[in-house]
Amino acid sequence: MDAQMKKGLLEVCVLASLKGGDSYGYQIVKDVSGYIEISESTLYPILKRLDSGGYLTTYTSEYNGRLRKYYKITPSGCEKISEFVREWDEIQRVYRYILEVDNSDQK
Amino acid sequence: MTKNEFLKLLKKKLRLLPPQERQRVLDYYSEMIEDEIEAGHSEVDAVSRRGSIDAIAEQTLREYIAERSEGETEEDEKNKLPTSGFGKRLAIAVVSFPIWLPLYAAGWSVLAALFASAISCILAGVVRLAPSVMIILTDGAAGWFQVGICITALGCGILLGCGSWELTKLWLKMTGWLCRGIRYSFRKGVAV
């Protein structure tokens, strides 16, 4: 998959995984890796980018005698997911066009 | 490899990152390892599942540089800055040369002067101590006064020496930060 496209998809996937509730790095990797290939070293910059973009916030909470960083989706993050879903029709139109051109070239 | 060994090595590999950012990365991987251990893996296994430290460090640095570059390019466009990052940094470094070099040299001169004062005080105290004790035998009050002066000089010298040593360490650390900053600034791909 194209790196830029994957980056965009991963951002939305991470936000989607947070929509179900606050989560932490290890759990996010587990949740998302069932749908798209992701490693923790890929996740780190995504979380950082989403945080600096205001799509999520972070807080630290004690868990089993240690501190764990949790990520929480913001209204902007929810809006980003909705935006992606709204754009899906357009993406499908482009996809169909590309497919059409590609098939006619092959004939 | 244990978690601590992993984090120590990763810290070393990420030395080009600003300390705060480096700590954030280390905390992130530390948490990942701890979560993996809690999920039932051994510490060694949890560490080995993180993959190669070189690959992690390389990706982290690459992402950091790309992110900085992205952010700063946007900023450049906003401010309509025409020069490239490298050229601008080089220009700043060259133009400000008459300011930063004398300041840096002055820093070392002050430290040298402090050390010289400390050594002088200690030497004066030590050298004059024995004759002062001898004076006590002939003139008690004057002798004790001199001994007092010698001990005070010794104390001041030791205090000044310790202070100068700490200041030198700080100065060396600052020099290290400066060198790392300059080295990082001139890396390809980092824009102003």
PDB file of C-alpha atoms in Angstrom:
ATOM      1  CA  MET A   1       0.000   0.000   0.000  1.00  0.00           C
ATOM      2  CA  ASP A   2       1.182   3.515  -0.764  1.00  0.00           C
ATOM      3  CA  ALA A   3       2.917   5.000   2.289  1.00  0.00           C
ATOM      4  CA  GLN A   4       0.896   8.229   2.321  1.00  0.00           C
ATOM      5  CA  MET A   5      -2.404   6.387   1.911  1.00  0.00           C
ATOM      6  CA  LYS A   6      -1.430   3.970   4.668  1.00  0.00           C
ATOM      7  CA  LYS A   7      -0.486   6.842   6.952  1.00  0.00           C
ATOM      8  CA  GLY A   8      -3.924   8.407   6.486  1.00  0.00           C
ATOM      9  CA  LEU A   9      -5.709   5.117   7.003  1.00  0.00           C
ATOM     10  CA  LEU A  10      -3.709   4.313  10.106  1.00  0.00           C
ATOM     11  CA  GLU A  11      -4.578   7.656  11.650  1.00  0.00           C
ATOM     12  CA  VAL A  12      -8.278   7.021  11.181  1.00  0.00           C
ATOM     13  CA  CYS A  13      -7.930   3.413  12.400  1.00  0.00           C
ATOM     14  CA  VAL A  14      -6.209   4.570  15.584  1.00  0.00           C
ATOM     15  CA  LEU A  15      -8.925   7.167  16.166  1.00  0.00           C
ATOM     16  CA  ALA A  16     -11.600   4.549  15.499  1.00  0.00           C
ATOM     17  CA  SER A  17     -10.009   2.238  18.074  1.00  0.00           C
ATOM     18  CA  LEU A  18     -10.182   5.099  20.600  1.00  0.00           C
ATOM     19  CA  LYS A  19     -13.808   5.839  19.830  1.00  0.00           C
ATOM     20  CA  GLY A  20     -14.739   2.715  21.750  1.00  0.00           C
ATOM     21  CA  GLY A  21     -12.990   4.052  24.843  1.00  0.00           C
ATOM     22  CA  ASP A  22      -9.684   5.390  26.103  1.00  0.00           C
ATOM     23  CA  SER A  23      -6.817   3.075  25.361  1.00  0.00           C
ATOM     24  CA  TYR A  24      -3.020   2.681  25.629  1.00  0.00           C
ATOM     25  CA  GLY A  25      -0.253   1.945  23.118  1.00  0.00           C
ATOM     26  CA  TYR A  26      -0.051  -1.826  23.485  1.00  0.00           C
ATOM     27  CA  GLN A  27      -3.824  -2.258  23.257  1.00  0.00           C
ATOM     28  CA  ILE A  28      -4.117   0.048  20.235  1.00  0.00           C
ATOM     29  CA  VAL A  29      -1.529  -2.010  18.334  1.00  0.00           C
ATOM     30  CA  LYS A  30      -3.472  -5.171  19.222  1.00  0.00           C
ATOM     31  CA  ASP A  31      -6.821  -3.662  18.164  1.00  0.00           C
ATOM     32  CA  VAL A  32      -5.661  -2.167  14.901  1.00  0.00           C
ATOM     33  CA  SER A  33      -3.254  -4.916  13.743  1.00  0.00           C
ATOM     34  CA  GLY A  34      -6.209  -7.200  13.001  1.00  0.00           C
ATOM     35  CA  TYR A  35      -7.203  -4.854  10.159  1.00  0.00           C
ATOM     36  CA  ILE A  36      -4.032  -3.163   8.951  1.00  0.00           C
ATOM     37  CA  GLU A  37      -0.350  -3.870   9.447  1.00  0.00           C
ATOM     38  CA  ILE A  38       0.987  -1.703  12.262  1.00  0.00           C
ATOM     39  CA  SER A  39       3.988  -1.854  14.537  1.00  0.00           C
ATOM     40  CA  GLU A  40       4.587   0.091  17.702  1.00  0.00           C
ATOM     41  CA  SER A  41       7.342   2.097  16.042  1.00  0.00           C
ATOM     42  CA  THR A  42       4.797   3.104  13.380  1.00  0.00           C
ATOM     43  CA  LEU A  43       2.187   3.859  16.015  1.00  0.00           C
ATOM     44  CA  TYR A  44       4.358   6.228  18.048  1.00  0.00           C
ATOM     45  CA  PRO A  45       4.615   9.015  15.424  1.00  0.00           C
ATOM     46  CA  ILE A  46       0.928   8.581  14.557  1.00  0.00           C
ATOM     47  CA  LEU A  47      -0.114   9.101  18.170  1.00  0.00           C
ATOM     48  CA  LYS A  48       2.210  12.067  18.409  1.00  0.00           C
ATOM     49  CA  ARG A  49       0.822  13.606  15.242  1.00  0.00           C
ATOM     50  CA  LEU A  50      -2.783  13.072  16.335  1.00  0.00           C
ATOM     51  CA  ASP A  51      -1.972  14.560  19.713  1.00  0.00           C
ATOM     52  CA  SER A  52      -0.332  17.663  18.276  1.00  0.00           C
ATOM     53  CA  GLY A  53      -3.211  18.018  15.799  1.00  0.00           C
ATOM     54  CA  GLY A  54      -5.695  18.059  18.670  1.00  0.00           C
ATOM     55  CA  TYR A  55      -7.384  14.822  17.577  1.00  0.00           C
ATOM     56  CA  LEU A  56      -6.594  13.108  20.852  1.00  0.00           C
ATOM     57  CA  THR A  57      -5.427  13.979  24.321  1.00  0.00           C
ATOM     58  CA  THR A  58      -3.314  11.978  26.730  1.00  0.00           C
ATOM     59  CA  TYR A  59      -3.340  11.363  30.441  1.00  0.00           C
ATOM     60  CA  THR A  60      -1.358   9.153  32.751  1.00  0.00           C
ATOM     61  CA  SER A  61      -2.991   6.795  35.154  1.00  0.00           C
ATOM     62  CA  GLU A  62      -1.631   4.315  37.658  1.00  0.00           C
ATOM     63  CA  TYR A  63      -1.989   0.695  36.672  1.00  0.00           C
ATOM     64  CA  ASN A  64      -0.552  -2.261  38.595  1.00  0.00           C
ATOM     65  CA  GLY A  65       1.827  -0.032  40.520  1.00  0.00           C
ATOM     66  CA  ARG A  66       3.172   1.738  37.442  1.00  0.00           C
ATOM     67  CA  LEU A  67       2.160   4.657  35.284  1.00  0.00           C
ATOM     68  CA  ARG A  68       0.476   4.023  31.986  1.00  0.00           C
ATOM     69  CA  LYS A  69      -0.223   6.626  29.306  1.00  0.00           C
ATOM     70  CA  TYR A  70      -3.785   6.631  28.012  1.00  0.00           C
ATOM     71  CA  TYR A  71      -5.094   8.215  24.838  1.00  0.00           C
ATOM     72  CA  LYS A  72      -8.529   9.804  24.591  1.00  0.00           C
ATOM     73  CA  ILE A  73     -10.252  10.891  21.391  1.00  0.00           C
ATOM     74  CA  THR A  74     -11.372  14.533  21.171  1.00  0.00           C
ATOM     75  CA  PRO A  75     -14.413  15.958  19.288  1.00  0.00           C
ATOM     76  CA  SER A  76     -11.982  16.918  16.467  1.00  0.00           C
ATOM     77  CA  GLY A  77     -10.864  13.282  16.339  1.00  0.00           C
ATOM     78  CA  CYS A  78     -14.497  12.115  16.045  1.00  0.00           C
ATOM     79  CA  GLU A  79     -15.019  14.694  13.297  1.00  0.00           C
ATOM     80  CA  LYS A  80     -11.959  13.343  11.455  1.00  0.00           C
ATOM     81  CA  ILE A  81     -13.511   9.863  11.448  1.00  0.00           C
ATOM     82  CA  SER A  82     -16.834  11.253  10.156  1.00  0.00           C
ATOM     83  CA  GLU A  83     -14.966  13.176   7.470  1.00  0.00           C
ATOM     84  CA  PHE A  84     -13.234   9.988   6.354  1.00  0.00           C
ATOM     85  CA  VAL A  85     -16.546   8.143   6.201  1.00  0.00           C
ATOM     86  CA  ARG A  86     -18.122  10.987   4.218  1.00  0.00           C
ATOM     87  CA  GLU A  87     -15.246  10.907   1.750  1.00  0.00           C
ATOM     88  CA  TRP A  88     -15.756   7.208   1.116  1.00  0.00           C
ATOM     89  CA  ASP A  89     -18.223   7.769  -1.769  1.00  0.00           C
ATOM     90  CA  GLU A  90     -15.708   9.987  -3.499  1.00  0.00           C
ATOM     91  CA  ILE A  91     -12.923   7.444  -2.944  1.00  0.00           C
ATOM     92  CA  GLN A  92     -15.126   4.718  -4.430  1.00  0.00           C
ATOM     93  CA  ARG A  93     -15.877   6.878  -7.490  1.00  0.00           C
ATOM     94  CA  VAL A  94     -12.151   7.435  -8.045  1.00  0.00           C
ATOM     95  CA  TYR A  95     -11.493   3.743  -7.480  1.00  0.00           C
ATOM     96  CA  ARG A  96     -14.119   2.738 -10.060  1.00  0.00           C
ATOM     97  CA  TYR A  97     -12.702   5.193 -12.580  1.00  0.00           C
ATOM     98  CA  ILE A  98      -9.148   3.873 -12.091  1.00  0.00           C
ATOM     99  CA  LEU A  99     -10.404   0.299 -12.344  1.00  0.00           C
ATOM    100  CA  GLU A 100     -12.311   1.098 -15.540  1.00  0.00           C
ATOM    101  CA  VAL A 101      -9.285   2.733 -17.189  1.00  0.00           C
ATOM    102  CA  ASP A 102      -7.018  -0.075 -16.053  1.00  0.00           C
ATOM    103  CA  ASN A 103      -9.376  -2.767 -17.397  1.00  0.00           C
ATOM    104  CA  SER A 104      -9.834  -1.029 -20.737  1.00  0.00           C
ATOM    105  CA  ASP A 105      -6.035  -0.716 -21.088  1.00  0.00           C
ATOM    106  CA  GLN A 106      -5.619  -4.427 -20.502  1.00  0.00           C
ATOM    107  CA  LYS A 107      -8.151  -5.338 -23.235  1.00  0.00           C
TER     108      LYS A 107
ATOM    109  CA  MET B   1      18.519  -8.582  26.857  1.00  0.00           C
ATOM    110  CA  THR B   2      16.686  -7.073  29.815  1.00  0.00           C
ATOM    111  CA  LYS B   3      14.324  -4.111  29.642  1.00  0.00           C
ATOM    112  CA  ASN B   4      16.881  -1.806  31.252  1.00  0.00           C
ATOM    113  CA  GLU B   5      19.618  -2.873  28.846  1.00  0.00           C
ATOM    114  CA  PHE B   6      17.248  -2.316  25.921  1.00  0.00           C
ATOM    115  CA  LEU B   7      16.270   1.156  27.131  1.00  0.00           C
ATOM    116  CA  LYS B   8      19.867   2.111  27.872  1.00  0.00           C
ATOM    117  CA  LEU B   9      20.968   1.124  24.376  1.00  0.00           C
ATOM    118  CA  LEU B  10      17.971   2.839  22.779  1.00  0.00           C
ATOM    119  CA  LYS B  11      18.730   5.997  24.753  1.00  0.00           C
ATOM    120  CA  LYS B  12      22.270   5.944  23.394  1.00  0.00           C
ATOM    121  CA  LYS B  13      21.033   5.510  19.833  1.00  0.00           C
ATOM    122  CA  LEU B  14      18.559   8.376  20.225  1.00  0.00           C
ATOM    123  CA  ARG B  15      21.117  10.836  21.591  1.00  0.00           C
ATOM    124  CA  LEU B  16      20.413  13.199  18.688  1.00  0.00           C
ATOM    125  CA  LEU B  17      16.861  13.756  19.904  1.00  0.00           C
ATOM    126  CA  PRO B  18      16.096  16.553  22.380  1.00  0.00           C
ATOM    127  CA  PRO B  19      16.104  15.107  25.939  1.00  0.00           C
ATOM    128  CA  GLN B  20      12.350  15.568  26.460  1.00  0.00           C
ATOM    129  CA  GLU B  21      11.439  13.836  23.222  1.00  0.00           C
ATOM    130  CA  ARG B  22      13.967  11.063  23.877  1.00  0.00           C
ATOM    131  CA  GLN B  23      12.407  10.441  27.292  1.00  0.00           C
ATOM    132  CA  ARG B  24       8.936  10.254  25.728  1.00  0.00           C
ATOM    133  CA  VAL B  25      10.143   7.571  23.304  1.00  0.00           C
ATOM    134  CA  LEU B  26      11.844   5.628  26.109  1.00  0.00           C
ATOM    135  CA  ASP B  27       8.696   5.812  28.268  1.00  0.00           C
ATOM    136  CA  TYR B  28       6.636   4.572  25.327  1.00  0.00           C
ATOM    137  CA  TYR B  29       8.843   1.498  24.769  1.00  0.00           C
ATOM    138  CA  SER B  30       9.188   0.859  28.482  1.00  0.00           C
ATOM    139  CA  GLU B  31       5.396   0.767  28.743  1.00  0.00           C
ATOM    140  CA  MET B  32       5.141  -1.542  25.726  1.00  0.00           C
ATOM    141  CA  ILE B  33       7.587  -4.001  27.305  1.00  0.00           C
ATOM    142  CA  GLU B  34       5.793  -3.905  30.650  1.00  0.00           C
ATOM    143  CA  ASP B  35       2.434  -4.510  28.942  1.00  0.00           C
ATOM    144  CA  GLU B  36       3.930  -7.407  27.002  1.00  0.00           C
ATOM    145  CA  ILE B  37       5.287  -8.938  30.229  1.00  0.00           C
ATOM    146  CA  GLU B  38       1.854  -8.572  31.806  1.00  0.00           C
ATOM    147  CA  ALA B  39       0.376 -10.311  28.794  1.00  0.00           C
ATOM    148  CA  GLY B  40       2.386 -13.393  29.834  1.00  0.00           C
ATOM    149  CA  HIS B  41       5.744 -13.056  28.113  1.00  0.00           C
ATOM    150  CA  SER B  42       9.118 -13.229  29.809  1.00  0.00           C
ATOM    151  CA  GLU B  43      11.153 -10.027  30.041  1.00  0.00           C
ATOM    152  CA  VAL B  44      13.720 -11.277  27.516  1.00  0.00           C
ATOM    153  CA  ASP B  45      10.969 -12.353  25.138  1.00  0.00           C
ATOM    154  CA  ALA B  46       9.125  -9.047  25.566  1.00  0.00           C
ATOM    155  CA  VAL B  47      12.316  -7.184  24.706  1.00  0.00           C
ATOM    156  CA  SER B  48      13.156  -9.357  21.711  1.00  0.00           C
ATOM    157  CA  ARG B  49       9.624  -8.864  20.330  1.00  0.00           C
ATOM    158  CA  ARG B  50      10.362  -5.137  20.033  1.00  0.00           C
ATOM    159  CA  GLY B  51      12.706  -5.936  17.127  1.00  0.00           C
ATOM    160  CA  SER B  52      16.017  -4.377  16.289  1.00  0.00           C
ATOM    161  CA  ILE B  53      17.035  -1.344  18.324  1.00  0.00           C
ATOM    162  CA  ASP B  54      18.813   0.083  15.283  1.00  0.00           C
ATOM    163  CA  ALA B  55      15.608  -0.119  13.249  1.00  0.00           C
ATOM    164  CA  ILE B  56      13.567   1.505  16.044  1.00  0.00           C
ATOM    165  CA  ALA B  57      16.112   4.298  16.472  1.00  0.00           C
ATOM    166  CA  GLU B  58      16.385   4.862  12.740  1.00  0.00           C
ATOM    167  CA  GLN B  59      12.618   5.056  12.264  1.00  0.00           C
ATOM    168  CA  THR B  60      12.155   7.306  15.295  1.00  0.00           C
ATOM    169  CA  LEU B  61      14.839   9.716  14.115  1.00  0.00           C
ATOM    170  CA  ARG B  62      13.542   9.662  10.551  1.00  0.00           C
ATOM    171  CA  GLU B  63       9.992  10.408  11.702  1.00  0.00           C
ATOM    172  CA  TYR B  64      11.207  13.152  14.007  1.00  0.00           C
ATOM    173  CA  ILE B  65      13.219  14.833  11.263  1.00  0.00           C
ATOM    174  CA  ALA B  66      10.325  14.488   8.788  1.00  0.00           C
ATOM    175  CA  GLU B  67       7.881  15.921  11.313  1.00  0.00           C
ATOM    176  CA  ARG B  68      10.147  18.862  12.143  1.00  0.00           C
ATOM    177  CA  SER B  69      10.810  19.433   8.508  1.00  0.00           C
ATOM    178  CA  GLU B  70       7.077  19.322   7.711  1.00  0.00           C
ATOM    179  CA  GLY B  71       6.156  21.723  10.502  1.00  0.00           C
ATOM    180  CA  GLU B  72       8.947  24.106   9.751  1.00  0.00           C
ATOM    181  CA  THR B  73       8.305  24.096   6.021  1.00  0.00           C
ATOM    182  CA  GLU B  74       4.718  25.105   6.726  1.00  0.00           C
ATOM    183  CA  GLU B  75       6.026  27.839   8.980  1.00  0.00           C
ATOM    184  CA  ASP B  76       8.471  28.943   6.265  1.00  0.00           C
ATOM    185  CA  GLU B  77       5.676  29.174   3.755  1.00  0.00           C
ATOM    186  CA  LYS B  78       3.640  31.244   6.160  1.00  0.00           C
ATOM    187  CA  ASN B  79       6.546  33.615   6.730  1.00  0.00           C
ATOM    188  CA  LYS B  80       7.603  33.455   3.074  1.00  0.00           C
ATOM    189  CA  LEU B  81      11.189  32.645   3.923  1.00  0.00           C
ATOM    190  CA  PRO B  82      13.077  32.154   0.693  1.00  0.00           C
ATOM    191  CA  THR B  83      16.300  30.507   1.847  1.00  0.00           C
ATOM    192  CA  SER B  84      16.765  26.813   2.500  1.00  0.00           C
ATOM    193  CA  GLY B  85      17.128  25.534   6.068  1.00  0.00           C
ATOM    194  CA  PHE B  86      20.754  24.538   5.675  1.00  0.00           C
ATOM    195  CA  GLY B  87      21.793  27.774   4.002  1.00  0.00           C
ATOM    196  CA  LYS B  88      20.006  29.879   6.584  1.00  0.00           C
ATOM    197  CA  ARG B  89      21.512  28.031   9.530  1.00  0.00           C
ATOM    198  CA  LEU B  90      24.962  28.326   7.992  1.00  0.00           C
ATOM    199  CA  ALA B  91      24.408  32.042   7.403  1.00  0.00           C
ATOM    200  CA  ILE B  92      23.257  32.535  11.010  1.00  0.00           C
ATOM    201  CA  ALA B  93      26.262  30.595  12.332  1.00  0.00           C
ATOM    202  CA  VAL B  94      28.729  32.603  10.216  1.00  0.00           C
ATOM    203  CA  VAL B  95      27.144  36.010  10.827  1.00  0.00           C
ATOM    204  CA  SER B  96      26.881  35.472  14.580  1.00  0.00           C
ATOM    205  CA  PHE B  97      30.459  34.137  14.757  1.00  0.00           C
ATOM    206  CA  PRO B  98      31.926  37.396  16.233  1.00  0.00           C
ATOM    207  CA  ILE B  99      29.346  37.145  19.043  1.00  0.00           C
ATOM    208  CA  TRP B 100      29.284  33.489  20.029  1.00  0.00           C
ATOM    209  CA  LEU B 101      33.003  32.728  19.796  1.00  0.00           C
ATOM    210  CA  PRO B 102      34.161  35.496  22.214  1.00  0.00           C
ATOM    211  CA  LEU B 103      31.281  34.601  24.555  1.00  0.00           C
ATOM    212  CA  TYR B 104      32.288  30.957  24.516  1.00  0.00           C
ATOM    213  CA  ALA B 105      35.969  31.842  25.044  1.00  0.00           C
ATOM    214  CA  ALA B 106      34.964  34.233  27.854  1.00  0.00           C
ATOM    215  CA  GLY B 107      33.156  31.359  29.564  1.00  0.00           C
ATOM    216  CA  TRP B 108      36.348  29.281  29.615  1.00  0.00           C
ATOM    217  CA  SER B 109      38.378  32.304  30.775  1.00  0.00           C
ATOM    218  CA  VAL B 110      36.046  32.857  33.726  1.00  0.00           C
ATOM    219  CA  LEU B 111      36.346  29.180  34.663  1.00  0.00           C
ATOM    220  CA  ALA B 112      40.150  29.316  34.381  1.00  0.00           C
ATOM    221  CA  ALA B 113      40.201  32.439  36.589  1.00  0.00           C
ATOM    222  CA  LEU B 114      37.990  30.723  39.188  1.00  0.00           C
ATOM    223  CA  PHE B 115      40.273  27.668  39.256  1.00  0.00           C
ATOM    224  CA  ALA B 116      43.360  29.896  39.551  1.00  0.00           C
ATOM    225  CA  SER B 117      41.775  31.736  42.502  1.00  0.00           C
ATOM    226  CA  ALA B 118      40.855  28.461  44.186  1.00  0.00           C
ATOM    227  CA  ILE B 119      44.378  27.068  43.789  1.00  0.00           C
ATOM    228  CA  SER B 120      45.901  30.346  45.045  1.00  0.00           C
ATOM    229  CA  CYS B 121      43.714  30.313  48.158  1.00  0.00           C
ATOM    230  CA  ILE B 122      44.533  26.673  48.924  1.00  0.00           C
ATOM    231  CA  LEU B 123      48.278  27.169  48.336  1.00  0.00           C
ATOM    232  CA  ALA B 124      48.363  30.339  50.432  1.00  0.00           C
ATOM    233  CA  GLY B 125      46.543  28.567  53.251  1.00  0.00           C
ATOM    234  CA  VAL B 126      48.838  25.530  53.190  1.00  0.00           C
ATOM    235  CA  VAL B 127      52.107  27.430  52.764  1.00  0.00           C
ATOM    236  CA  ARG B 128      51.402  29.945  55.526  1.00  0.00           C
ATOM    237  CA  LEU B 129      49.982  27.439  58.009  1.00  0.00           C
ATOM    238  CA  ALA B 130      53.300  26.060  59.351  1.00  0.00           C
ATOM    239  CA  PRO B 131      54.972  29.503  59.879  1.00  0.00           C
ATOM    240  CA  SER B 132      51.774  30.732  61.559  1.00  0.00           C
ATOM    241  CA  VAL B 133      51.914  27.847  64.040  1.00  0.00           C
ATOM    242  CA  MET B 134      55.508  28.802  64.751  1.00  0.00           C
ATOM    243  CA  ILE B 135      54.445  32.391  65.434  1.00  0.00           C
ATOM    244  CA  ILE B 136      52.035  31.132  68.138  1.00  0.00           C
ATOM    245  CA  LEU B 137      55.117  30.098  70.147  1.00  0.00           C
ATOM    246  CA  THR B 138      56.456  33.670  70.188  1.00  0.00           C
ATOM    247  CA  ASP B 139      53.290  35.787  69.913  1.00  0.00           C
ATOM    248  CA  GLY B 140      50.120  33.838  70.732  1.00  0.00           C
ATOM    249  CA  ALA B 141      47.466  36.305  69.530  1.00  0.00           C
ATOM    250  CA  ALA B 142      49.177  37.158  66.241  1.00  0.00           C
ATOM    251  CA  GLY B 143      49.881  33.458  65.620  1.00  0.00           C
ATOM    252  CA  TRP B 144      46.292  32.367  66.191  1.00  0.00           C
ATOM    253  CA  PHE B 145      45.089  35.231  63.998  1.00  0.00           C
ATOM    254  CA  GLN B 146      47.344  34.010  61.181  1.00  0.00           C
ATOM    255  CA  VAL B 147      46.230  30.393  61.648  1.00  0.00           C
ATOM    256  CA  GLY B 148      42.627  31.619  61.380  1.00  0.00           C
ATOM    257  CA  ILE B 149      43.417  33.472  58.171  1.00  0.00           C
ATOM    258  CA  CYS B 150      45.130  30.351  56.735  1.00  0.00           C
ATOM    259  CA  ILE B 151      42.161  28.082  57.558  1.00  0.00           C
ATOM    260  CA  THR B 152      39.744  30.628  56.084  1.00  0.00           C
ATOM    261  CA  ALA B 153      41.836  30.803  52.895  1.00  0.00           C
ATOM    262  CA  LEU B 154      41.886  26.991  52.702  1.00  0.00           C
ATOM    263  CA  GLY B 155      38.119  26.804  53.159  1.00  0.00           C
ATOM    264  CA  CYS B 156      37.478  29.486  50.554  1.00  0.00           C
ATOM    265  CA  GLY B 157      39.840  27.707  48.155  1.00  0.00           C
ATOM    266  CA  ILE B 158      38.103  24.352  48.590  1.00  0.00           C
ATOM    267  CA  LEU B 159      34.631  25.915  48.188  1.00  0.00           C
ATOM    268  CA  LEU B 160      35.722  27.872  45.146  1.00  0.00           C
ATOM    269  CA  GLY B 161      37.366  24.736  43.703  1.00  0.00           C
ATOM    270  CA  CYS B 162      34.208  22.656  44.139  1.00  0.00           C
ATOM    271  CA  GLY B 163      32.052  25.415  42.666  1.00  0.00           C
ATOM    272  CA  SER B 164      34.394  25.828  39.703  1.00  0.00           C
ATOM    273  CA  TRP B 165      34.383  22.075  39.108  1.00  0.00           C
ATOM    274  CA  GLU B 166      30.570  21.998  39.027  1.00  0.00           C
ATOM    275  CA  LEU B 167      30.488  25.024  36.718  1.00  0.00           C
ATOM    276  CA  THR B 168      33.020  23.342  34.398  1.00  0.00           C
ATOM    277  CA  LYS B 169      30.847  20.211  34.228  1.00  0.00           C
ATOM    278  CA  LEU B 170      27.834  22.365  33.389  1.00  0.00           C
ATOM    279  CA  TRP B 171      29.793  24.259  30.766  1.00  0.00           C
ATOM    280  CA  LEU B 172      30.992  20.995  29.192  1.00  0.00           C
ATOM    281  CA  LYS B 173      27.419  19.709  29.165  1.00  0.00           C
ATOM    282  CA  MET B 174      26.259  22.911  27.486  1.00  0.00           C
ATOM    283  CA  THR B 175      29.052  22.544  24.943  1.00  0.00           C
ATOM    284  CA  GLY B 176      27.803  19.015  24.251  1.00  0.00           C
ATOM    285  CA  TRP B 177      24.225  20.245  23.734  1.00  0.00           C
ATOM    286  CA  LEU B 178      25.493  23.007  21.475  1.00  0.00           C
ATOM    287  CA  CYS B 179      27.563  20.578  19.374  1.00  0.00           C
ATOM    288  CA  ARG B 180      24.643  18.141  19.133  1.00  0.00           C
ATOM    289  CA  GLY B 181      22.321  21.001  18.184  1.00  0.00           C
ATOM    290  CA  ILE B 182      24.685  22.243  15.490  1.00  0.00           C
ATOM    291  CA  ARG B 183      25.281  18.711  14.190  1.00  0.00           C
ATOM    292  CA  TYR B 184      21.531  18.078  14.099  1.00  0.00           C
ATOM    293  CA  SER B 185      20.818  21.463  12.456  1.00  0.00           C
ATOM    294  CA  PHE B 186      23.152  20.701   9.597  1.00  0.00           C
ATOM    295  CA  ARG B 187      21.791  17.231   8.961  1.00  0.00           C
ATOM    296  CA  LYS B 188      20.307  16.889   5.524  1.00  0.00           C
ATOM    297  CA  GLY B 189      16.566  17.310   5.493  1.00  0.00           C
ATOM    298  CA  VAL B 190      16.229  19.523   8.525  1.00  0.00           C
ATOM    299  CA  ALA B 191      14.795  22.823   7.436  1.00  0.00           C
ATOM    300  CA  VAL B 192      14.456  26.067   9.331  1.00  0.00           C
TER     301      VAL B 192
END
